[in-house]
C-alpha positions as a printed Julia matrix, in Angstrom:
306×3 Matrix{Float64}:
  93.17  110.56   98.71
  96.07  110.88  101.33
  97.21  109.38  104.23
  99.48  110.23  107.28
 100.95  107.95  109.25
 101.08  109.81  112.68
 102.4   106.62  114.5
 104.27  103.4   113.64
 105.11  102.22  116.68
 104.2    99.06  119.11
 102.34   99.53  122.31
 105.28  100.69  124.11
 106.35  103.4   121.53
 109.64  104.03  120.49
 111.98  104.69  122.39
 110.45  102.49  124.95
 110.73  104.44  128.89
 113.74  103.51  130.36
 115.51  101.68  127.69
 119.05  102.59  126.27
 119.22  100.27  123.14
 121.06  101.86  120.31
 117.39  102.07  118.54
 116.16  103.99  121.23
 119.08  106.16  121.89
 119.03  106.72  118.25
 119.07  110.2   116.66
 117.35  109.24  113.34
 114.22  110.25  113.45
 112.92  107.1   111.59
 113.48  105.72  114.57
 111.01  107.64  117.0
 107.52  106.29  116.48
 104.55  107.02  118.62
 101.86  104.68  119.11
  99.64  103.76  115.68
  97.21  106.2   113.85
  96.84  107.69  110.95
  95.09  110.29  109.22
  93.07  110.09  105.59
  92.25  112.9   103.53
  90.05  113.76  100.72
  88.11  116.58  100.08
  88.46  118.77  103.22
  87.04  115.72  104.98
  89.24  114.51  107.63
  89.32  111.0   108.87
  91.07  109.41  111.86
  92.14  105.75  112.29
  92.52  104.99  115.91
  92.97  107.35  118.87
  95.73  105.9   121.43
  97.49  107.33  124.15
  99.74  109.82  121.8
  96.5   110.91  119.93
  96.48  114.65  121.79
 100.49  115.04  120.89
  99.53  113.61  117.43
  96.85  116.17  116.72
  99.04  119.08  117.45
 101.96  118.19  115.55
  99.97  117.58  112.39
  97.65  120.48  113.06
  94.3   118.68  113.16
  91.12  121.09  113.5
  89.0   118.65  112.27
  87.52  115.6   112.03
  84.62  114.31  110.03
  85.0   110.61  111.19
  86.92  107.94  113.19
  87.52  104.9   112.53
  88.73  102.12  115.44
  90.49   99.03  114.8
  90.44   97.1   118.07
  90.07   98.13  122.04
  93.44   97.39  123.02
  94.88  100.77  124.94
  97.68  102.08  122.35
  94.79  102.03  120.32
  91.88  103.7   122.07
  92.81  105.23  125.44
  93.34  108.85  124.09
  89.38  108.73  123.66
  88.78  111.6   125.67
  90.51  113.92  123.88
  87.92  113.78  120.79
  85.86  116.37  122.98
  87.69  119.04  121.18
  85.75  117.59  118.17
  82.43  117.33  119.23
  81.37  118.66  122.83
  78.61  117.66  125.66
  77.75  119.92  128.2
  76.86  118.34  131.61
  73.79  119.41  133.27
  75.1   122.84  135.03
  76.72  124.11  132.18
  73.92  123.52  130.13
  71.8   125.82  133.03
  73.94  128.5   133.22
  73.4   130.69  130.42
  76.36  132.32  130.11
  78.46  129.09  130.37
  76.13  127.13  127.57
  76.64  130.43  125.23
  80.59  130.18  125.53
  80.58  126.51  125.46
  78.08  125.72  123.12
  77.45  121.66  123.08
  77.78  120.33  119.73
  74.87  119.82  117.3
  73.45  116.42  116.16
  74.38  113.12  117.6
  77.99  113.65  117.72
  81.18  112.48  116.31
  81.02  109.24  114.18
  82.81  106.61  115.42
  83.25  103.49  113.31
  84.03  100.21  114.59
  82.95   96.64  115.06
  79.62   95.35  117.33
  82.27   93.85  119.52
  84.78   96.83  119.76
  81.45   99.06  120.2
  80.65   96.93  123.38
  84.44   97.2   125.21
  84.11  101.15  124.49
  80.81  101.3   126.25
  82.38   99.35  129.19
  85.72  100.86  129.46
  84.24  104.53  129.13
  80.87  104.53  130.98
  80.9   108.44  131.57
  80.75  109.4   128.46
  77.7   107.86  127.34
  75.71  108.57  130.09
  74.62  112.24  131.32
  76.55  113.96  134.06
  75.31  117.02  136.6
  78.71  118.77  137.23
  82.02  119.65  135.83
  83.36  120.24  132.22
  82.56  118.85  128.64
  82.76  115.43  127.83
  83.46  113.86  124.12
  80.13  113.53  121.74
  80.31  110.54  120.3
  78.04  108.46  117.9
  79.13  104.65  118.07
  78.32  103.11  114.73
  78.97   99.57  113.53
  80.83   98.76  110.7
  80.49   94.9   110.23
  78.12   94.84  107.33
  80.39   97.47  105.3
  81.86   94.8   103.4
  82.81   95.37   99.38
  79.92   94.53   97.97
  78.32   97.24  100.71
  81.03  100.14  101.56
  80.24  102.97  103.56
  80.86  106.16  101.63
  81.88  108.88  103.14
  83.03  112.73  101.92
  81.8   114.93   99.53
  78.9   113.25   96.96
  79.88  110.2    99.37
  83.37  109.72   97.23
  85.4   107.96   99.55
  84.37  104.17   99.93
  85.53  102.78  102.92
  85.29   98.68  103.6
  86.23   96.54  107.16
  88.51   93.7   106.88
  88.24   91.32  109.78
  91.65   90.21  110.98
  92.46   88.1   114.46
  95.27   89.26  116.97
  96.27   86.53  118.56
  92.5    85.74  120.27
  91.2    88.89  119.98
  89.18   90.2   116.58
  90.49   93.7   115.06
  89.57   95.59  112.05
  91.79   96.66  109.21
  90.38   99.14  106.51
  90.53  100.21  103.47
  90.01  103.13  101.34
  89.24  103.85   98.17
  88.06  106.42   95.6
  87.47  106.28   91.9
  85.1   104.39   89.42
  84.91  100.9    89.14
  87.7   100.63   86.79
  89.61  103.3    88.21
  89.58  102.67   91.78
  92.46  103.27   94.03
  93.08  101.96   97.23
  94.97  102.31  100.44
  94.63   99.46  102.84
  95.53  100.15  106.54
  95.79   96.23  108.43
  97.7    96.98  112.05
  97.58   94.56  114.73
  97.06   91.22  113.25
  98.95   87.26  112.81
  96.04   85.95  111.16
  94.16   87.33  107.92
  91.9    84.7   106.17
  91.68   84.0   102.42
  88.14   85.97  102.4
  90.05   88.42  104.04
  92.63   88.75  101.53
  90.12   88.9    99.06
  88.11   91.63  100.2
  90.65   93.91  100.23
  91.67   93.54   96.68
  88.36   93.54   96.24
  87.57   97.06   97.74
  90.72   98.75   97.12
  91.17   98.47   93.29
  94.27   99.06   92.42
  95.95   99.03   95.88
  98.55  101.99   95.85
  99.64  101.6    99.48
  99.08   98.37  101.88
 100.04   99.01  105.36
 100.82   96.34  107.47
 101.58   95.15  111.12
 105.3    93.96  110.94
 106.31   93.93  114.43
 109.84   92.16  114.52
 111.63   89.23  113.03
 110.93   86.85  115.84
 107.32   85.0   115.54
 104.79   86.91  118.27
 101.59   85.11  119.31
  99.27   88.15  118.08
 101.23   90.21  115.66
 102.92   89.6   111.61
 106.75   89.11  112.02
 108.52   90.87  109.42
 107.89   87.27  106.97
 104.25   86.85  107.93
 104.01   90.49  106.86
 105.6    90.13  103.62
 104.01   86.97  102.91
 100.29   88.65  103.15
 101.96   91.64  100.91
 102.64   89.03   98.23
  99.29   87.66   97.94
  97.51   91.25   98.07
 100.12   92.54   95.5
 100.11   96.83   96.41
 102.17   98.86   94.42
 104.09  100.22   98.09
 104.12   98.02  101.08
 105.14   99.61  104.42
 105.74   97.65  107.89
 104.26   99.53  110.92
 103.68   98.63  114.59
 107.29   97.99  115.01
 109.28   97.23  117.83
 112.47   98.96  118.89
 114.65   95.77  118.15
 116.03   96.76  115.03
 116.3   100.21  113.32
 114.87  101.78  110.22
 118.28  101.23  108.48
 118.54   97.17  109.17
 114.87   96.43  108.55
 115.2    97.7   105.27
 118.18   95.87  105.04
 116.41   92.64  106.06
 113.56   93.51  103.16
 116.37   93.82  100.66
 117.93   90.21  101.86
 114.48   88.31  101.97
 112.51   89.83   99.12
 114.38   87.01   96.94
 111.44   84.68   98.25
 109.08   86.88   97.52
 108.57   87.09   93.68
 105.5    89.35   93.17
 106.92   91.61   95.44
 110.12   91.5    94.02
 108.42   92.33   90.52
 106.57   95.28   91.81
 109.92   96.44   93.35
 111.7    96.14   90.37
 108.72   98.04   88.01
 108.92  101.06   90.78
 107.28   99.86   93.49
 108.36   99.73   97.33
 108.83   97.62  100.48
 109.76   99.43  103.66
 109.44  100.26  106.9
 107.16  103.33  107.65
 108.08  105.9   109.92
 106.22  108.41  111.82
 105.07  111.57  109.31
 105.03  109.57  106.24
 102.32  110.77  103.77
 100.89  108.01  101.47
  98.68  109.19   98.22
  96.49  107.58   96.28
C-alpha cells in the first residue's frame, strides 16, 4: 500500500500570495506546499483523501487517471472546494445532453450511483448545502460530478470499511476536533490481524481523544506512518502546534511520523532542527528514531509505503 502526499500546506498554501518571507521565496522545493491532499494506491485501486482548490493541479502533476473512492476529512474550503473537478472521474449529464443522442454518445453518463465519497454524516450535510447543484437534476449545460455520498461514522476498528481487490484494504474513521469543528482522520491498513500494517492520516485537528488514539492503534496494527497536523511552533486555536503533534505521536508510536498542514513560519530545514532539538522530551519517539524510525516535516510528493 502506498500513500502519496500531494499537498502538505496550510489553507493559504506556501508560498502565500503576496508574501516575500524567506520561506515563500525559497528555491527549496520542500518549502513549496499545496493545500493538503493525499492519494492511496493499493493493487490498482486509487483512493483520494480531500479535494481542495489545488486538486486539478495535483491530479495533473501526479497523473491521476482513475479514482475508486474519495474520503473527505471535513468541510473547510481548503479540503473540499475542488469537488467540481471530480466530474472527470464520474460524470452526470444534463437533460439536454441526455436528449441529444449524438452528444449523449460522445459524452456518456457514468453508470451506477456515482463515485463513492465517504465522509461523516455531519460533513455530508455541509456538502449538500455548499454544492446543491451537484445533487439536483439540471436542464442545460455540461456535466456535473456524479457523486454518491456515503456516511462513514459506523466504520470503527471493530467494523472497518473494506475496499479494494478482495476487500483487502481496511479503512477506519477517526473522530477528532478542529477547534469547535468536527473532523475525521483515517487509518488505511492491510494484512491479517497479526501482520497488519497501516498508515494513519490525521490532519486538521487540535484535540484527539483517548478513545480516538486507541482507535488509531487498534485500526493500524503496525503503524508504519503517521501523518499529523502540525501547523507551526506557536499554539493555535484549531490546529496542533509542533509540540502537541509530537505528544500525540509519542502516544501513537508509529515507525515514521510526518508533520503536515504546515505554514510558512519556518522552513523545512528549520522544522527538522526544531524536532531534533525537542525529541529528547519524547522518550518513545527517541527510541523509535534510534531504531531506524523518523520524525520529520512532510513535503509535497513524499511517498509512504506500508
